[in-house]
Tab-separated table of C-alpha atoms in Angstrom:
chain	number	residue	atom	x	y	z
A	104	MET	CA	0.000	0.000	0.000
A	105	SER	CA	1.241	3.511	-0.841
A	106	THR	CA	2.320	5.736	2.028
A	107	PRO	CA	1.645	9.491	1.974
A	108	GLU	CA	5.281	9.976	0.918
A	109	THR	CA	5.118	7.554	-2.013
A	110	ARG	CA	1.541	8.145	-3.155
A	111	PRO	CA	1.472	9.956	-6.547
A	112	ARG	CA	0.804	13.684	-6.297
A	113	TYR	CA	-1.026	15.598	-8.983
A	114	VAL	CA	-1.507	19.264	-9.802
A	115	HIS	CA	-4.605	20.393	-11.673
A	116	LEU	CA	-4.328	23.298	-14.103
A	117	GLY	CA	-7.578	23.922	-15.901
A	118	GLU	CA	-8.672	20.682	-17.537
A	119	ILE	CA	-5.292	18.964	-17.191
A	120	ARG	CA	-3.981	16.828	-14.353
A	121	PHE	CA	-0.178	16.999	-14.201
A	122	ASP	CA	2.128	14.589	-12.420
A	123	ALA	CA	4.123	16.600	-9.880
A	124	LEU	CA	7.482	15.125	-10.854
A	125	GLN	CA	10.981	16.373	-11.493
A	126	ALA	CA	12.747	15.309	-14.682
A	127	ASP	CA	14.969	12.769	-12.937
A	128	GLU	CA	11.884	11.198	-11.328
A	129	VAL	CA	10.285	10.790	-14.763
A	130	VAL	CA	13.430	9.105	-16.065
A	131	GLU	CA	13.577	6.782	-13.065
A	132	ARG	CA	9.937	5.744	-13.463
A	133	VAL	CA	10.527	4.906	-17.115
A	134	ARG	CA	13.695	2.978	-16.292
A	135	GLU	CA	12.060	0.939	-13.526
A	136	SER	CA	9.141	0.044	-15.748
A	137	ALA	CA	11.144	-0.584	-18.931
A	138	VAL	CA	13.584	-3.035	-17.363
A	139	LEU	CA	10.547	-5.074	-16.308
A	140	GLY	CA	9.158	-5.040	-19.846
A	141	ARG	CA	6.305	-2.673	-19.076
A	142	GLY	CA	5.573	0.306	-21.318
A	143	GLY	CA	3.674	3.554	-21.107
A	144	ARG	CA	3.091	6.980	-22.617
A	145	ILE	CA	4.495	10.401	-21.691
A	146	VAL	CA	2.812	13.635	-22.752
A	147	THR	CA	4.519	16.968	-22.096
A	148	PRO	CA	1.915	19.730	-22.543
A	149	ASN	CA	2.970	23.327	-23.107
A	150	VAL	CA	0.774	26.427	-23.315
A	151	ASP	CA	-0.116	25.716	-26.944
A	152	ILE	CA	-1.280	22.187	-26.104
A	153	VAL	CA	-3.318	23.503	-23.158
A	154	ARG	CA	-4.935	26.005	-25.532
A	155	GLN	CA	-5.741	23.296	-28.084
A	156	ILE	CA	-7.314	21.098	-25.440
A	157	ARG	CA	-9.579	23.926	-24.278
A	158	ARG	CA	-10.823	24.325	-27.854
A	159	ASP	CA	-10.932	20.647	-28.815
A	160	PRO	CA	-12.148	18.297	-26.058
A	161	ASP	CA	-11.313	15.279	-28.224
A	162	ALA	CA	-7.618	16.168	-27.929
A	163	HIS	CA	-7.906	15.787	-24.164
A	164	GLN	CA	-8.245	12.037	-24.624
A	165	HIS	CA	-4.538	11.832	-25.458
A	166	LEU	CA	-3.704	13.152	-22.005
A	167	ARG	CA	-6.184	10.861	-20.291
A	168	ALA	CA	-4.520	7.899	-21.991
A	169	ALA	CA	-1.029	8.951	-20.865
A	170	ASP	CA	0.767	7.322	-17.964
A	171	LEU	CA	2.763	10.461	-17.201
A	172	VAL	CA	1.773	14.081	-17.919
A	173	VAL	CA	4.445	16.660	-17.120
A	174	ALA	CA	4.596	20.397	-17.802
A	175	ASP	CA	6.783	21.480	-20.718
A	176	GLY	CA	6.374	25.208	-20.338
A	177	ALA	CA	7.467	27.796	-17.766
A	178	PRO	CA	4.045	29.526	-17.775
A	179	LEU	CA	2.478	26.277	-16.573
A	180	VAL	CA	4.891	26.125	-13.648
A	181	TRP	CA	4.216	29.801	-12.890
A	182	ALA	CA	0.472	29.189	-13.016
A	183	SER	CA	0.772	26.271	-10.595
A	184	ARG	CA	2.639	28.501	-8.155
A	185	LEU	CA	0.009	31.215	-8.455
A	186	SER	CA	-2.681	28.640	-7.744
A	187	GLY	CA	-0.909	27.660	-4.503
A	188	ASP	CA	-0.218	24.080	-5.660
A	189	PRO	CA	3.198	24.301	-7.348
A	190	LEU	CA	4.725	21.897	-9.805
A	191	PRO	CA	8.350	21.125	-8.887
A	192	GLU	CA	9.856	22.182	-12.220
A	193	ARG	CA	9.477	22.335	-15.960
A	194	VAL	CA	10.061	18.969	-17.647
A	195	ALA	CA	10.756	19.572	-21.334
A	196	GLY	CA	10.294	16.764	-23.828
A	197	SER	CA	13.415	17.898	-25.680
A	198	ASP	CA	15.445	17.469	-22.478
A	199	LEU	CA	13.930	14.052	-21.788
A	200	VAL	CA	15.250	12.856	-25.162
A	201	TRP	CA	18.782	13.287	-23.796
A	202	SER	CA	18.209	12.073	-20.242
A	203	LEU	CA	16.245	9.007	-21.332
A	204	SER	CA	18.925	8.203	-23.913
A	205	ARG	CA	21.607	8.384	-21.215
A	206	THR	CA	19.606	6.040	-19.000
A	207	ALA	CA	18.958	3.712	-21.924
A	208	ALA	CA	22.706	3.510	-22.581
A	209	GLU	CA	23.436	2.793	-18.922
A	210	HIS	CA	20.827	0.049	-18.582
A	211	GLY	CA	20.864	-1.624	-21.989
A	212	LEU	CA	17.512	-0.302	-23.189
A	213	ARG	CA	16.798	-0.031	-26.910
A	214	LEU	CA	15.646	3.180	-28.606
A	215	PHE	CA	13.630	3.933	-31.718
A	216	LEU	CA	13.446	7.449	-33.171
A	217	LEU	CA	10.343	8.365	-35.159
A	218	GLY	CA	9.903	11.822	-36.650
A	219	GLY	CA	11.928	14.849	-37.586
A	220	SER	CA	11.523	17.034	-40.631
A	221	PRO	CA	10.697	14.998	-43.765
A	222	LEU	CA	11.851	17.952	-45.895
A	223	ALA	CA	15.456	17.832	-44.696
A	224	VAL	CA	18.170	16.673	-47.094
A	225	GLU	CA	19.246	13.917	-44.693
A	226	ASN	CA	17.135	11.532	-42.653
A	227	THR	CA	16.646	13.682	-39.567
A	228	ALA	CA	15.928	10.783	-37.232
A	229	SER	CA	19.043	8.957	-38.405
A	230	VAL	CA	21.220	12.038	-37.883
A	231	ALA	CA	19.753	12.474	-34.395
A	232	ALA	CA	20.472	8.819	-33.623
A	233	ASP	CA	24.116	9.264	-34.657
A	234	ARG	CA	24.461	12.275	-32.333
A	235	LEU	CA	22.934	10.396	-29.426
A	236	ARG	CA	25.347	7.500	-30.012
A	237	GLU	CA	28.249	9.953	-30.077
A	238	ALA	CA	27.143	11.289	-26.695
A	239	TYR	CA	26.439	7.823	-25.240
A	240	PRO	CA	28.646	5.229	-26.994
A	241	THR	CA	26.950	2.225	-25.362
A	242	LEU	CA	23.507	3.323	-26.568
A	243	THR	CA	21.572	0.880	-28.758
A	244	VAL	CA	19.377	2.556	-31.373
A	245	ALA	CA	17.200	-0.252	-32.688
A	246	GLY	CA	15.838	1.802	-35.578
A	247	THR	CA	14.847	5.175	-36.982
A	248	CYS	CA	12.103	6.472	-39.240
A	249	CYS	CA	11.606	9.933	-40.719
A	250	PRO	CA	8.179	9.382	-42.291
A	251	PRO	CA	6.733	11.316	-45.237
A	252	ILE	CA	4.046	13.950	-44.808
A	253	GLY	CA	0.619	12.330	-44.556
A	254	PHE	CA	1.870	8.918	-43.458
A	255	ASP	CA	-0.356	9.049	-40.374
A	256	THR	CA	-3.493	8.839	-42.521
A	257	ASN	CA	-2.153	6.008	-44.696
A	258	PRO	CA	-3.058	2.580	-43.228
A	259	ASP	CA	-0.379	0.796	-45.267
A	260	LEU	CA	2.408	3.084	-44.040
A	261	LEU	CA	1.210	2.799	-40.455
A	262	GLU	CA	1.156	-0.972	-40.693
A	263	GLU	CA	4.657	-0.919	-42.187
A	264	LEU	CA	5.842	1.201	-39.260
A	265	SER	CA	4.203	-1.174	-36.806
A	266	SER	CA	5.994	-4.087	-38.462
A	267	ARG	CA	9.335	-2.269	-38.099
A	268	LEU	CA	8.753	-1.797	-34.390
A	269	ASN	CA	7.809	-5.447	-34.082
A	270	ALA	CA	11.163	-6.378	-35.647
A	271	CYS	CA	13.196	-3.837	-33.644
A	272	ARG	CA	11.491	-4.425	-30.286
A	273	PRO	CA	12.459	-1.052	-28.761
A	274	ASP	CA	12.054	-0.238	-25.090
A	275	ILE	CA	11.685	3.529	-25.638
A	276	VAL	CA	10.292	5.305	-28.707
A	277	PHE	CA	10.776	9.036	-29.284
A	278	VAL	CA	7.999	10.420	-31.500
A	279	GLY	CA	8.653	13.936	-32.782
A	280	LEU	CA	5.699	14.899	-34.965
A	281	GLY	CA	3.993	17.674	-32.996
A	282	PHE	CA	0.746	17.580	-31.048
A	283	PRO	CA	-1.731	16.014	-31.659
A	284	LYS	CA	-0.344	14.031	-34.592
A	285	GLN	CA	2.391	12.395	-32.539
A	286	GLU	CA	-0.110	11.369	-29.847
A	287	GLN	CA	-2.404	9.874	-32.491
A	288	VAL	CA	0.486	7.820	-33.877
A	289	ILE	CA	1.568	6.855	-30.357
A	290	SER	CA	-1.962	5.631	-29.622
A	291	TYR	CA	-1.857	3.450	-32.738
A	292	LEU	CA	1.564	2.002	-31.915
A	293	ALA	CA	1.053	1.584	-28.162
A	294	ASP	CA	-2.018	-0.588	-28.746
A	295	ARG	CA	0.139	-2.918	-30.863
A	296	HIS	CA	3.413	-2.663	-28.937
A	297	PRO	CA	2.450	-2.040	-25.298
A	298	THR	CA	5.811	-3.028	-23.812
A	299	ALA	CA	7.531	0.155	-25.080
A	300	TRP	CA	7.563	3.621	-23.536
A	301	TYR	CA	6.523	6.421	-25.907
A	302	LEU	CA	7.570	10.055	-25.548
A	303	GLY	CA	5.930	12.724	-27.699
A	304	CYS	CA	8.837	15.128	-28.061
A	305	GLY	CA	7.696	17.668	-30.675
A	306	ALA	CA	10.770	19.266	-32.237
A	307	GLY	CA	13.076	17.229	-29.996
A	308	ILE	CA	14.451	15.068	-32.811
A	309	ASP	CA	15.143	18.131	-34.974
A	310	PHE	CA	16.966	19.732	-32.029
A	311	VAL	CA	19.185	16.693	-31.484
A	312	ALA	CA	19.935	16.462	-35.212
A	313	GLY	CA	20.929	20.133	-35.289
A	314	LEU	CA	18.225	21.014	-37.788
A	315	ARG	CA	16.913	23.594	-35.312
A	316	ARG	CA	18.785	25.356	-32.525
A	317	ARG	CA	17.511	25.386	-28.972
A	318	ALA	CA	17.574	28.524	-26.895
A	319	PRO	CA	20.523	29.179	-24.551
A	320	HIS	CA	20.175	27.720	-21.073
A	321	TRP	CA	19.492	31.111	-19.497
A	322	MET	CA	16.488	31.597	-21.782
A	323	ARG	CA	15.152	28.146	-20.901
A	324	ARG	CA	15.569	28.847	-17.176
A	325	THR	CA	13.764	32.182	-17.387
A	326	GLY	CA	10.866	30.983	-19.533
A	327	LEU	CA	11.992	32.774	-22.701
A	328	GLU	CA	12.639	29.768	-24.932
A	329	TRP	CA	9.489	30.585	-26.899
A	330	LEU	CA	10.980	33.984	-27.768
A	331	HIS	CA	14.112	32.337	-29.150
A	332	ARG	CA	12.026	29.981	-31.277
A	333	LEU	CA	9.900	32.866	-32.509
A	334	ALA	CA	13.028	34.770	-33.558
A	335	SER	CA	14.326	31.641	-35.323
A	336	GLU	CA	11.098	30.924	-37.237
A	337	PRO	CA	9.001	34.119	-37.190
A	338	ARG	CA	6.861	33.408	-40.246
A	339	ARG	CA	5.878	29.933	-39.062
A	340	LEU	CA	5.424	30.671	-35.366
A	341	PHE	CA	4.163	34.267	-35.115
A	342	VAL	CA	0.457	33.446	-35.192
A	343	ARG	CA	0.817	30.481	-32.847
A	344	TYR	CA	2.971	32.200	-30.258
A	345	VAL	CA	1.904	35.849	-30.365
A	346	VAL	CA	-1.727	35.681	-31.500
A	347	HIS	CA	-2.746	32.475	-29.715
A	348	ASP	CA	-0.300	31.408	-26.997
A	349	VAL	CA	0.530	34.711	-25.282
A	350	PRO	CA	-3.173	35.452	-24.569
A	351	ALA	CA	-3.672	31.810	-23.541
A	352	ALA	CA	-0.760	32.022	-21.089
A	353	CYS	CA	-2.063	35.276	-19.622
A	354	GLY	CA	-5.517	33.772	-19.209
A	355	LEU	CA	-4.104	30.689	-17.503
A	356	LEU	CA	-2.082	32.806	-15.071
A	357	TRP	CA	-5.102	34.976	-14.300
A	358	ARG	CA	-7.409	32.003	-13.696
A	359	SER	CA	-4.827	30.344	-11.446
A	360	ALA	CA	-4.426	33.478	-9.332
A	361	ALA	CA	-8.216	33.909	-9.160
A	362	ARG	CA	-8.714	30.325	-7.939
A	363	ARG	CA	-6.223	30.851	-5.139
A	364	TRP	CA	-7.843	34.155	-4.171
A	365	LYS	CA	-11.271	32.522	-4.037
A	366	ARG	CA	-9.984	29.717	-1.828
A	367	GLY	CA	-8.650	32.339	0.547
A	368	LEU	CA	-12.055	33.977	0.987
């Protein structure tokens, strides 16, 4: 039976229930489960995902199906603090790619990389795999796939991908396709290969491959990574970040502060 110290703790922000975990605790949970042959799903919502879920209730099902939901976004951590029920830290999917790869190398777990830009000259997932192996020489990458645009709606291509995973038998699968596409693909694969852990990592594979540059550490620590990405890809990200996400973040912070104020009445 769980004691109060070991019982899982959750933080509710709007419609989402987050696991109150630090990054190293997420990695340890995956390791403990993976070495026993048990899989699961990790979703790392940011402000944009929270906004999408508020507008599309069907997208919320991806979070309900997840085994771990951790906050990939400083505004979510700030909102939890304003609400009086703080999350311990931001847990970015792009960071988990590295930390889970290190743990996989140390414990003999097998990786599969799915995603990355299909428009790149080289296979992005393969380049990312090479960089991870350079960082962790004992790492086993069982396979990679940088699928073409539209593969997720093609039953034949999905079945081919499922067959590849069946042959590779990975313990951890990084899926970098963006929300909600990556979660839809993860749902398909997890039903067929339930012994693997799946991480939806967004642009994480592109970051590892060097196709996109992450913000400096000081910008990540201060919650300004979005500004770096906006400056890097203004035409693609302006509407999402400035028109949609900034108001969504402000609304989330306001609602969190209001809930705490009401509880204090």
